[in-house]
Amino acid sequence: MRLIILFIILHISLSCYTQDGYFIKYENGPIDNESATLLIKLNEERLVIASTADPDDNDPGWHLQVRVIDIETGTVDTIFNYSPYPGFRVIPEEYIFNQKGNLVFACRSRDNNLPGLIQGLFMLVEIDFDEGVIWSEIYGGNQFLNWKVTDIAQLDDGGYVMAGYGDHPETFRAQAILLKASATGDSLWVHKIHDQDYDVRAFTVEKGENNTCYFQFGSGDPAAQGKIKLEHIDGNDGSIIWDKNIPLDSPLFFKSLTNARGNIVLGGNRNINNKITPHYAEIDPLGNLVWAKSYEQALGFYHAEQFVETNDGGYAMCVRGSPYPVLFVVDRNGKYLFEKTYEIENYMSPTDLFQLEDGSFMIMGYEGATQEFSVWLIKTSPEGDLVSISGIESNQDLITVYPNPTSSIVRVKTSFVGKMKANLVDMKGAILQTKSSDSSDLDFDIAAMPNGIYYVNIFKDQVFFASKKVVKQ
């Protein structure tokens, strides 16, 4: 395997570091362990998976790994693997496409080389897919807190604001943090909210008009009844334009977006008698609550992970069930529409999703119960019905589908021993044929079907095993 290593000098604005970074680009490099955190739509044909990964390179750290993947085939085009220096763990938490069209990642990072208990840092990384890493910056190493970034936005002046919080390593009290950096990563100002008696944790920031932003955080004060606070911040100097308490009972909103109406939508969980259920709230640009809903009756108790605005203005959320991933969809006013559960792999944690122009959803997760951290991609119909599941590191190599393309008969051969069931589905997720076999092979006759793309979903002993694409021509 060829490794092309480009050394990039890091300019660190909060000076704790003077070491060089390195950027590695390689094809299908070995990964010992991987925890996928972000699923990013580049266009209708390609997506990006961003992970924290443990490359097989004798580095004790975990790197930011970015893979470009063909949506239709699941094949990996390119891999970026980046860490500032050995021993550094980089966890991508959020991203934006900046004004130049490049990806900028806000990463939670940990430097195991630092002495003492202060090891948590903010990190920004800008990536151009032709040039590699343009720049990266680290923040927080001399602040006597373990910093954890949660969100990012780019303002009108090209600078970035990062939301997060800092934990004191001994008292464990948390401070909310909003940091402004320039378009090239230089630290400009830091805004903090601190309560000596209670935790204050910040999770989201959204861009406002005229170089402003909206900063959302919650207090751990029991007397506040879980109320959250929204601050409208001047991006030039970090001053507060206004702040408002949002009167909601026990929410924890850790994701946000600005919807097509220009309002802020917060997504997360609500605590009800020590059980959690997905929760939404919509807030207008003046800080007024438009609506808020939780779903303990319609959905039950699940853990929200990520949500997106759908093509028709509603919201789709990937939810961690017990133990399977769930797609949960509501309309623009929060009315429950449907949910779908995907019984594919025990303890699969869904982490992100997006919707394509045809209405279908892509959902990403990883299965970490075995400590192998297998990454999965689920494709669904617009109604949430399963179309295909592809493992980036999965069982697909154990399945052969031939001839492919085909005009009539397609044969499925497996290398495992056990009862096999296979469904032939179309691009809308409709099951067209089902076959079962006690041997390692079976076949489908698709001569009468229209030309196009189909999927064979294979189950071993009633448990999902792999998907394979079939082309009828």
GROMACS .gro file of C-alpha atoms in nm:
model
  473
    1MET     CA    1   0.000   0.000   0.000
    2ARG     CA    2   0.125   0.344  -0.084
    3LEU     CA    3   0.094   0.616   0.176
    4ILE     CA    4   0.130   0.971   0.054
    5ILE     CA    5   0.219   1.185   0.352
    6LEU     CA    6   0.192   1.560   0.324
    7PHE     CA    7   0.332   1.755   0.618
    8ILE     CA    8   0.135   2.063   0.709
    9ILE     CA    9   0.253   2.317   0.962
   10LEU     CA   10  -0.018   2.388   1.215
   11HIS     CA   11  -0.057   2.745   1.330
   12ILE     CA   12  -0.206   2.717   1.680
   13SER     CA   13  -0.386   3.024   1.807
   14LEU     CA   14  -0.406   2.926   2.174
   15SER     CA   15  -0.042   2.837   2.197
   16CYS     CA   16   0.021   2.502   2.358
   17TYR     CA   17   0.148   2.322   2.052
   18THR     CA   18   0.429   2.371   1.807
   19GLN     CA   19   0.437   2.029   1.644
   20ASP     CA   20   0.368   1.957   1.280
   21GLY     CA   21   0.055   1.782   1.166
   22TYR     CA   22   0.036   1.522   0.898
   23PHE     CA   23  -0.217   1.434   0.632
   24ILE     CA   24  -0.248   1.084   0.488
   25LYS     CA   25  -0.442   0.995   0.175
   26TYR     CA   26  -0.471   0.633   0.078
   27GLU     CA   27  -0.707   0.382  -0.076
   28ASN     CA   28  -0.896   0.143   0.150
   29GLY     CA   29  -0.634   0.152   0.421
   30PRO     CA   30  -0.663  -0.087   0.716
   31ILE     CA   31  -0.868   0.025   1.014
   32ASP     CA   32  -0.850  -0.160   1.345
   33ASN     CA   33  -1.154   0.012   1.502
   34GLU     CA   34  -1.390   0.282   1.385
   35SER     CA   35  -1.672   0.484   1.538
   36ALA     CA   36  -1.869   0.667   1.267
   37THR     CA   37  -2.023   0.997   1.378
   38LEU     CA   38  -2.125   1.201   1.071
   39LEU     CA   39  -2.303   1.117   0.744
   40ILE     CA   40  -2.269   1.395   0.487
   41LYS     CA   41  -2.444   1.432   0.152
   42LEU     CA   42  -2.206   1.564  -0.114
   43ASN     CA   43  -2.458   1.527  -0.397
   44GLU     CA   44  -2.713   1.273  -0.521
   45GLU     CA   45  -2.435   1.029  -0.615
   46ARG     CA   46  -2.178   1.059  -0.336
   47LEU     CA   47  -2.172   1.082   0.041
   48VAL     CA   48  -1.908   1.121   0.308
   49ILE     CA   49  -1.869   0.925   0.630
   50ALA     CA   50  -1.661   1.095   0.898
   51SER     CA   51  -1.534   0.882   1.184
   52THR     CA   52  -1.286   0.859   1.462
   53ALA     CA   53  -1.073   0.563   1.366
   54ASP     CA   54  -0.773   0.366   1.484
   55PRO     CA   55  -0.551   0.317   1.178
   56ASP     CA   56  -0.312   0.026   1.162
   57ASP     CA   57  -0.007   0.252   1.180
   58ASN     CA   58   0.133   0.197   1.532
   59ASP     CA   59  -0.010   0.533   1.642
   60PRO     CA   60  -0.185   0.509   1.982
   61GLY     CA   61  -0.418   0.794   1.882
   62TRP     CA   62  -0.748   0.779   1.694
   63HIS     CA   63  -0.765   0.994   1.381
   64LEU     CA   64  -1.027   1.188   1.189
   65GLN     CA   65  -1.115   0.960   0.899
   66VAL     CA   66  -1.313   1.090   0.602
   67ARG     CA   67  -1.434   0.854   0.331
   68VAL     CA   68  -1.610   0.943   0.006
   69ILE     CA   69  -1.858   0.672  -0.089
   70ASP     CA   70  -2.070   0.599  -0.395
   71ILE     CA   71  -2.435   0.601  -0.277
   72GLU     CA   72  -2.551   0.341  -0.526
   73THR     CA   73  -2.273   0.085  -0.491
   74GLY     CA   74  -2.128   0.159  -0.146
   75THR     CA   75  -1.775   0.154  -0.285
   76VAL     CA   76  -1.513   0.379  -0.127
   77ASP     CA   77  -1.349   0.631  -0.360
   78THR     CA   78  -1.096   0.788  -0.128
   79ILE     CA   79  -0.991   0.801   0.234
   80PHE     CA   80  -0.850   1.094   0.427
   81ASN     CA   81  -0.691   1.012   0.759
   82TYR     CA   82  -0.578   1.304   0.972
   83SER     CA   83  -0.435   1.375   1.315
   84PRO     CA   84  -0.222   1.672   1.430
   85TYR     CA   85   0.043   1.440   1.571
   86PRO     CA   86   0.077   1.092   1.726
   87GLY     CA   87  -0.121   1.015   2.039
   88PHE     CA   88  -0.400   1.258   1.953
   89ARG     CA   89  -0.765   1.144   1.941
   90VAL     CA   90  -0.993   1.335   1.702
   91ILE     CA   91  -1.373   1.286   1.712
   92PRO     CA   92  -1.574   1.474   1.445
   93GLU     CA   93  -1.886   1.611   1.615
   94GLU     CA   94  -2.035   1.848   1.355
   95TYR     CA   95  -1.954   1.995   1.014
   96ILE     CA   96  -2.048   2.270   0.772
   97PHE     CA   97  -1.978   2.342   0.407
   98ASN     CA   98  -1.806   2.680   0.426
   99GLN     CA   99  -1.836   2.973   0.187
  100LYS     CA  100  -1.569   2.818  -0.038
  101GLY     CA  101  -1.757   2.486  -0.055
  102ASN     CA  102  -1.502   2.302   0.158
  103LEU     CA  103  -1.589   2.080   0.453
  104VAL     CA  104  -1.503   2.220   0.795
  105PHE     CA  105  -1.520   1.980   1.088
  106ALA     CA  106  -1.566   2.077   1.450
  107CYS     CA  107  -1.393   1.800   1.640
  108ARG     CA  108  -1.381   1.697   2.002
  109SER     CA  109  -1.020   1.606   2.060
  110ARG     CA  110  -0.804   1.464   2.332
  111ASP     CA  111  -0.431   1.498   2.364
  112ASN     CA  112  -0.286   1.211   2.565
  113ASN     CA  113   0.055   1.379   2.552
  114LEU     CA  114  -0.052   1.664   2.781
  115PRO     CA  115   0.050   1.635   3.147
  116GLY     CA  116  -0.213   1.629   3.421
  117LEU     CA  117  -0.588   1.606   3.382
  118ILE     CA  118  -0.649   1.873   3.115
  119GLN     CA  119  -0.658   1.683   2.786
  120GLY     CA  120  -0.988   1.780   2.617
  121LEU     CA  121  -0.970   2.039   2.336
  122PHE     CA  122  -1.173   2.201   2.057
  123MET     CA  123  -1.042   2.145   1.706
  124LEU     CA  124  -1.127   2.284   1.362
  125VAL     CA  125  -1.019   2.116   1.037
  126GLU     CA  126  -1.085   2.247   0.684
  127ILE     CA  127  -1.062   1.988   0.405
  128ASP     CA  128  -1.055   2.038   0.029
  129PHE     CA  129  -1.100   1.705  -0.152
  130ASP     CA  130  -0.845   1.802  -0.416
  131GLU     CA  131  -0.582   1.958  -0.189
  132GLY     CA  132  -0.635   1.775   0.141
  133VAL     CA  133  -0.623   1.949   0.477
  134ILE     CA  134  -0.606   2.326   0.424
  135TRP     CA  135  -0.558   2.412   0.791
  136SER     CA  136  -0.640   2.291   1.139
  137GLU     CA  137  -0.646   2.466   1.475
  138ILE     CA  138  -0.670   2.355   1.838
  139TYR     CA  139  -0.830   2.554   2.120
  140GLY     CA  140  -0.859   2.533   2.495
  141GLY     CA  141  -0.542   2.369   2.620
  142ASN     CA  142  -0.454   2.640   2.873
  143GLN     CA  143  -0.801   2.704   3.014
  144PHE     CA  144  -0.803   2.454   3.308
  145LEU     CA  145  -1.106   2.277   3.159
  146ASN     CA  146  -1.158   1.974   2.938
  147TRP     CA  147  -1.329   2.132   2.637
  148LYS     CA  148  -1.589   1.938   2.436
  149VAL     CA  149  -1.719   2.090   2.112
  150THR     CA  150  -2.078   2.018   2.009
  151ASP     CA  151  -2.170   2.245   1.715
  152ILE     CA  152  -2.039   2.490   1.454
  153ALA     CA  153  -2.171   2.768   1.230
  154GLN     CA  154  -2.010   3.010   0.986
  155LEU     CA  155  -2.105   3.378   1.011
  156ASP     CA  156  -2.133   3.645   0.740
  157ASP     CA  157  -1.773   3.761   0.790
  158GLY     CA  158  -1.645   3.409   0.713
  159GLY     CA  159  -1.550   3.336   1.073
  160TYR     CA  160  -1.665   3.031   1.267
  161VAL     CA  161  -1.847   3.002   1.599
  162MET     CA  162  -1.818   2.679   1.796
  163ALA     CA  163  -2.050   2.581   2.081
  164GLY     CA  164  -1.955   2.340   2.354
  165TYR     CA  165  -1.870   2.316   2.719
  166GLY     CA  166  -1.577   2.264   2.950
  167ASP     CA  167  -1.565   2.013   3.237
  168HIS     CA  168  -1.340   2.077   3.533
  169PRO     CA  169  -1.149   1.751   3.587
  170GLU     CA  170  -1.183   1.759   3.967
  171THR     CA  171  -1.511   1.938   4.046
  172PHE     CA  172  -1.680   1.807   3.728
  173ARG     CA  173  -1.873   2.134   3.700
  174ALA     CA  174  -1.936   2.235   3.341
  175GLN     CA  175  -1.920   2.579   3.178
  176ALA     CA  176  -2.094   2.662   2.851
  177ILE     CA  177  -1.849   2.787   2.587
  178LEU     CA  178  -1.893   2.980   2.262
  179LEU     CA  179  -1.571   3.046   2.071
  180LYS     CA  180  -1.527   3.265   1.761
  181ALA     CA  181  -1.246   3.193   1.516
  182SER     CA  182  -1.149   3.368   1.195
  183ALA     CA  183  -1.191   3.216   0.848
  184THR     CA  184  -0.842   3.066   0.886
  185GLY     CA  185  -0.888   2.951   1.244
  186ASP     CA  186  -0.732   3.230   1.455
  187SER     CA  187  -0.906   3.261   1.792
  188LEU     CA  188  -1.094   3.595   1.820
  189TRP     CA  189  -1.307   3.579   2.137
  190VAL     CA  190  -1.452   3.334   2.390
  191HIS     CA  191  -1.790   3.370   2.561
  192LYS     CA  192  -1.852   3.156   2.875
  193ILE     CA  193  -2.148   3.093   3.103
  194HIS     CA  194  -2.060   2.963   3.448
  195ASP     CA  195  -2.258   2.873   3.761
  196GLN     CA  196  -2.050   2.763   4.058
  197ASP     CA  197  -2.331   2.542   4.190
  198TYR     CA  198  -2.465   2.376   3.875
  199ASP     CA  199  -2.352   2.243   3.540
  200VAL     CA  200  -2.407   2.467   3.238
  201ARG     CA  201  -2.372   2.281   2.910
  202ALA     CA  202  -2.404   2.426   2.560
  203PHE     CA  203  -2.495   2.212   2.262
  204THR     CA  204  -2.602   2.417   1.960
  205VAL     CA  205  -2.527   2.735   1.769
  206GLU     CA  206  -2.711   2.864   1.460
  207LYS     CA  207  -2.618   3.144   1.222
  208GLY     CA  208  -2.827   3.462   1.247
  209GLU     CA  209  -2.854   3.768   1.026
  210ASN     CA  210  -2.601   4.054   1.018
  211ASN     CA  211  -2.308   3.854   1.151
  212THR     CA  212  -2.492   3.724   1.458
  213CYS     CA  213  -2.562   3.378   1.598
  214TYR     CA  214  -2.803   3.201   1.833
  215PHE     CA  215  -2.640   3.015   2.123
  216GLN     CA  216  -2.846   2.751   2.310
  217PHE     CA  217  -2.748   2.603   2.645
  218GLY     CA  218  -2.911   2.439   2.946
  219SER     CA  219  -2.860   2.467   3.319
  220GLY     CA  220  -2.835   2.177   3.561
  221ASP     CA  221  -3.017   2.377   3.829
  222PRO     CA  222  -3.315   2.163   3.946
  223ALA     CA  223  -3.506   2.480   4.033
  224ALA     CA  224  -3.497   2.578   3.666
  225GLN     CA  225  -3.708   2.270   3.582
  226GLY     CA  226  -3.479   2.189   3.294
  227LYS     CA  227  -3.536   2.524   3.123
  228ILE     CA  228  -3.307   2.609   2.837
  229LYS     CA  229  -3.170   2.948   2.747
  230LEU     CA  230  -3.119   3.108   2.406
  231GLU     CA  231  -2.879   3.398   2.356
  232HIS     CA  232  -2.860   3.618   2.048
  233ILE     CA  233  -2.488   3.697   2.012
  234ASP     CA  234  -2.305   3.968   1.816
  235GLY     CA  235  -2.046   3.781   1.612
  236ASN     CA  236  -1.809   4.078   1.605
  237ASP     CA  237  -1.726   4.085   1.976
  238GLY     CA  238  -1.931   3.811   2.149
  239SER     CA  239  -2.162   4.054   2.328
  240ILE     CA  240  -2.519   3.949   2.412
  241ILE     CA  241  -2.792   4.123   2.209
  242TRP     CA  242  -3.070   3.951   2.406
  243ASP     CA  243  -3.127   3.634   2.601
  244LYS     CA  244  -3.444   3.440   2.678
  245ASN     CA  245  -3.543   3.141   2.889
  246ILE     CA  246  -3.743   2.886   2.692
  247PRO     CA  247  -4.011   2.742   2.927
  248LEU     CA  248  -3.992   2.369   2.863
  249ASP     CA  249  -4.000   2.077   3.105
  250SER     CA  250  -3.679   1.869   3.127
  251PRO     CA  251  -3.548   1.892   2.770
  252LEU     CA  252  -3.196   1.818   2.651
  253PHE     CA  253  -3.158   1.962   2.302
  254PHE     CA  254  -2.823   1.866   2.154
  255LYS     CA  255  -2.894   1.917   1.781
  256SER     CA  256  -3.034   2.212   1.589
  257LEU     CA  257  -3.103   2.346   1.241
  258THR     CA  258  -3.249   2.657   1.080
  259ASN     CA  259  -3.557   2.552   0.885
  260ALA     CA  260  -3.696   2.682   0.557
  261ARG     CA  261  -3.908   2.936   0.749
  262GLY     CA  262  -3.597   3.085   0.912
  263ASN     CA  263  -3.683   2.949   1.257
  264ILE     CA  264  -3.453   2.749   1.482
  265VAL     CA  265  -3.555   2.388   1.540
  266LEU     CA  266  -3.403   2.207   1.838
  267GLY     CA  267  -3.396   1.830   1.859
  268GLY     CA  268  -3.305   1.598   2.141
  269ASN     CA  269  -3.465   1.414   2.432
  270ARG     CA  270  -3.705   1.485   2.714
  271ASN     CA  271  -3.665   1.321   3.053
  272ILE     CA  272  -3.990   1.176   3.189
  273ASN     CA  273  -3.951   0.995   3.522
  274ASN     CA  274  -3.592   0.906   3.434
  275LYS     CA  275  -3.690   0.776   3.090
  276ILE     CA  276  -3.615   0.963   2.772
  277THR     CA  277  -3.818   1.020   2.457
  278PRO     CA  278  -3.744   1.229   2.143
  279HIS     CA  279  -3.835   1.596   2.174
  280TYR     CA  280  -3.858   1.888   1.928
  281ALA     CA  281  -3.902   2.263   1.975
  282GLU     CA  282  -3.930   2.540   1.714
  283ILE     CA  283  -3.823   2.893   1.810
  284ASP     CA  284  -3.857   3.208   1.600
  285PRO     CA  285  -3.568   3.459   1.546
  286LEU     CA  286  -3.692   3.671   1.838
  287GLY     CA  287  -3.666   3.380   2.081
  288ASN     CA  288  -4.038   3.301   2.100
  289LEU     CA  289  -4.143   2.937   2.133
  290VAL     CA  290  -4.356   2.836   1.830
  291TRP     CA  291  -4.425   2.475   1.930
  292ALA     CA  292  -4.269   2.190   2.127
  293LYS     CA  293  -4.359   1.821   2.132
  294SER     CA  294  -4.236   1.495   2.282
  295TYR     CA  295  -4.346   1.150   2.175
  296GLU     CA  296  -4.373   0.921   2.476
  297GLN     CA  297  -4.726   0.819   2.371
  298ALA     CA  298  -4.679   0.777   1.996
  299LEU     CA  299  -4.322   0.647   1.994
  300GLY     CA  300  -4.232   0.537   2.345
  301PHE     CA  301  -3.895   0.576   2.509
  302TYR     CA  302  -3.603   0.594   2.269
  303HIS     CA  303  -3.282   0.794   2.246
  304ALA     CA  304  -3.266   1.062   1.974
  305GLU     CA  305  -2.939   1.082   1.782
  306GLN     CA  306  -2.968   1.321   1.484
  307PHE     CA  307  -3.240   1.485   1.275
  308VAL     CA  308  -3.280   1.664   0.940
  309GLU     CA  309  -3.545   1.874   0.770
  310THR     CA  310  -3.724   1.665   0.509
  311ASN     CA  311  -3.795   1.767   0.150
  312ASP     CA  312  -4.153   1.863   0.241
  313GLY     CA  313  -4.056   2.070   0.545
  314GLY     CA  314  -4.103   1.807   0.816
  315TYR     CA  315  -3.835   1.638   1.023
  316ALA     CA  316  -3.677   1.293   1.020
  317MET     CA  317  -3.481   1.163   1.317
  318CYS     CA  318  -3.265   0.856   1.360
  319VAL     CA  319  -3.334   0.704   1.700
  320ARG     CA  320  -3.158   0.440   1.905
  321GLY     CA  321  -3.415   0.175   2.000
  322SER     CA  322  -3.387  -0.141   2.207
  323PRO     CA  323  -3.176  -0.271   2.048
  324TYR     CA  324  -3.241  -0.171   1.684
  325PRO     CA  325  -3.218   0.158   1.493
  326VAL     CA  326  -3.542   0.348   1.423
  327LEU     CA  327  -3.638   0.611   1.164
  328PHE     CA  328  -3.892   0.854   1.311
  329VAL     CA  329  -4.069   1.115   1.091
  330VAL     CA  330  -4.295   1.411   1.185
  331ASP     CA  331  -4.452   1.691   0.983
  332ARG     CA  332  -4.353   2.061   0.990
  333ASN     CA  333  -4.557   2.120   1.308
  334GLY     CA  334  -4.423   1.816   1.489
  335LYS     CA  335  -4.720   1.586   1.421
  336TYR     CA  336  -4.621   1.219   1.432
  337LEU     CA  337  -4.628   1.057   1.086
  338PHE     CA  338  -4.452   0.721   1.105
  339GLU     CA  339  -4.167   0.519   1.247
  340LYS     CA  340  -3.974   0.225   1.104
  341THR     CA  341  -3.754  -0.019   1.295
  342TYR     CA  342  -3.469  -0.201   1.120
  343GLU     CA  343  -3.397  -0.537   1.283
  344ILE     CA  344  -3.056  -0.588   1.133
  345GLU     CA  345  -2.783  -0.604   1.395
  346ASN     CA  346  -2.809  -0.609   1.772
  347TYR     CA  347  -2.696  -0.291   1.943
  348MET     CA  348  -2.642  -0.097   1.625
  349SER     CA  349  -2.617   0.272   1.713
  350PRO     CA  350  -2.758   0.505   1.445
  351THR     CA  351  -2.560   0.827   1.436
  352ASP     CA  352  -2.670   1.034   1.134
  353LEU     CA  353  -2.899   1.052   0.832
  354PHE     CA  354  -3.000   1.259   0.529
  355GLN     CA  355  -3.270   1.256   0.260
  356LEU     CA  356  -3.215   1.237  -0.115
  357GLU     CA  357  -3.414   1.432  -0.373
  358ASP     CA  358  -3.630   1.127  -0.453
  359GLY     CA  359  -3.741   1.117  -0.089
  360SER     CA  360  -3.538   0.812   0.012
  361PHE     CA  361  -3.333   0.821   0.332
  362MET     CA  362  -2.974   0.721   0.404
  363ILE     CA  363  -2.908   0.624   0.768
  364MET     CA  364  -2.566   0.548   0.910
  365GLY     CA  365  -2.467   0.369   1.226
  366TYR     CA  366  -2.211   0.138   1.376
  367GLU     CA  367  -2.227  -0.185   1.570
  368GLY     CA  368  -1.985  -0.166   1.859
  369ALA     CA  369  -2.101  -0.446   2.089
  370THR     CA  370  -1.822  -0.672   1.964
  371GLN     CA  371  -1.568  -0.386   1.984
  372GLU     CA  372  -1.512  -0.426   1.609
  373PHE     CA  373  -1.716  -0.113   1.526
  374SER     CA  374  -1.862  -0.227   1.194
  375VAL     CA  375  -2.011   0.067   1.002
  376TRP     CA  376  -2.346   0.025   0.826
  377LEU     CA  377  -2.543   0.228   0.572
  378ILE     CA  378  -2.919   0.180   0.542
  379LYS     CA  379  -3.110   0.301   0.237
  380THR     CA  380  -3.488   0.330   0.264
  381SER     CA  381  -3.782   0.429   0.048
  382PRO     CA  382  -3.952   0.767   0.112
  383GLU     CA  383  -4.193   0.577   0.339
  384GLY     CA  384  -3.903   0.431   0.538
  385ASP     CA  385  -3.921   0.078   0.396
  386LEU     CA  386  -3.586  -0.097   0.376
  387VAL     CA  387  -3.423  -0.095   0.032
  388SER     CA  388  -3.070  -0.205   0.113
  389ILE     CA  389  -2.809  -0.230   0.385
  390SER     CA  390  -2.441  -0.211   0.305
  391GLY     CA  391  -2.160  -0.258   0.549
  392ILE     CA  392  -1.853  -0.053   0.474
  393GLU     CA  393  -1.663  -0.330   0.648
  394SER     CA  394  -1.928  -0.602   0.629
  395ASN     CA  395  -2.038  -0.947   0.511
  396GLN     CA  396  -2.074  -0.850   0.146
  397ASP     CA  397  -1.757  -1.034   0.047
  398LEU     CA  398  -1.921  -1.357   0.169
  399ILE     CA  399  -2.202  -1.325  -0.088
  400THR     CA  400  -2.181  -1.374  -0.465
  401VAL     CA  401  -2.461  -1.262  -0.697
  402TYR     CA  402  -2.421  -1.368  -1.062
  403PRO     CA  403  -2.457  -1.309  -1.348
  404ASN     CA  404  -2.476  -0.939  -1.279
  405PRO     CA  405  -2.598  -0.760  -1.489
  406THR     CA  406  -2.853  -1.021  -1.598
  407SER     CA  407  -3.151  -1.046  -1.830
  408SER     CA  408  -3.327  -1.340  -1.662
  409ILE     CA  409  -3.186  -1.562  -1.385
  410VAL     CA  410  -2.977  -1.424  -1.099
  411ARG     CA  411  -2.809  -1.670  -0.863
  412VAL     CA  412  -2.714  -1.607  -0.502
  413LYS     CA  413  -2.431  -1.807  -0.347
  414THR     CA  414  -2.310  -1.772   0.011
  415SER     CA  415  -2.006  -1.898   0.196
  416PHE     CA  416  -2.183  -1.955   0.528
  417VAL     CA  417  -2.357  -2.268   0.654
  418GLY     CA  418  -2.716  -2.235   0.775
  419LYS     CA  419  -3.067  -2.153   0.663
  420MET     CA  420  -3.074  -1.873   0.410
  421LYS     CA  421  -3.363  -1.645   0.313
  422ALA     CA  422  -3.339  -1.377   0.045
  423ASN     CA  423  -3.577  -1.098  -0.058
  424LEU     CA  424  -3.562  -0.934  -0.398
  425VAL     CA  425  -3.669  -0.569  -0.358
  426ASP     CA  426  -3.704  -0.273  -0.591
  427MET     CA  427  -3.572   0.080  -0.535
  428LYS     CA  428  -3.887   0.169  -0.340
  429GLY     CA  429  -3.830  -0.113  -0.092
  430ALA     CA  430  -4.119  -0.331  -0.218
  431ILE     CA  431  -4.050  -0.704  -0.176
  432LEU     CA  432  -4.098  -0.864  -0.518
  433GLN     CA  433  -3.987  -1.220  -0.447
  434THR     CA  434  -3.880  -1.421  -0.142
  435LYS     CA  435  -3.676  -1.743  -0.154
  436SER     CA  436  -3.548  -1.975   0.119
  437SER     CA  437  -3.287  -2.249   0.112
  438ASP     CA  438  -3.113  -2.487   0.350
  439SER     CA  439  -2.811  -2.490   0.121
  440SER     CA  440  -2.570  -2.214   0.030
  441ASP     CA  441  -2.736  -2.101  -0.294
  442LEU     CA  442  -3.067  -2.005  -0.454
  443ASP     CA  443  -3.186  -1.813  -0.759
  444PHE     CA  444  -3.445  -1.557  -0.876
  445ASP     CA  445  -3.610  -1.534  -1.219
  446ILE     CA  446  -3.640  -1.164  -1.307
  447ALA     CA  447  -3.695  -1.204  -1.685
  448ALA     CA  448  -4.042  -1.046  -1.668
  449MET     CA  449  -3.932  -0.748  -1.458
  450PRO     CA  450  -3.853  -0.406  -1.603
  451ASN     CA  451  -3.490  -0.315  -1.661
  452GLY     CA  452  -3.335  -0.130  -1.369
  453ILE     CA  453  -3.171  -0.170  -1.030
  454TYR     CA  454  -3.285  -0.421  -0.767
  455TYR     CA  455  -3.143  -0.541  -0.436
  456VAL     CA  456  -3.114  -0.888  -0.288
  457ASN     CA  457  -3.134  -0.873   0.092
  458ILE     CA  458  -2.995  -1.192   0.247
  459PHE     CA  459  -3.080  -1.329   0.592
  460LYS     CA  460  -2.891  -1.602   0.776
  461ASP     CA  461  -3.101  -1.793   1.031
  462GLN     CA  462  -3.361  -1.511   1.017
  463VAL     CA  463  -3.100  -1.242   1.093
  464PHE     CA  464  -3.002  -0.985   0.829
  465PHE     CA  465  -2.665  -1.069   0.676
  466ALA     CA  466  -2.595  -0.856   0.366
  467SER     CA  467  -2.736  -0.670   0.065
  468LYS     CA  468  -2.629  -0.700  -0.296
  469LYS     CA  469  -2.726  -0.482  -0.592
  470VAL     CA  470  -2.857  -0.650  -0.908
  471VAL     CA  471  -2.884  -0.480  -1.249
  472LYS     CA  472  -3.156  -0.607  -1.488
  473GLN     CA  473  -3.091  -0.522  -1.851
   0.00000   0.00000   0.00000
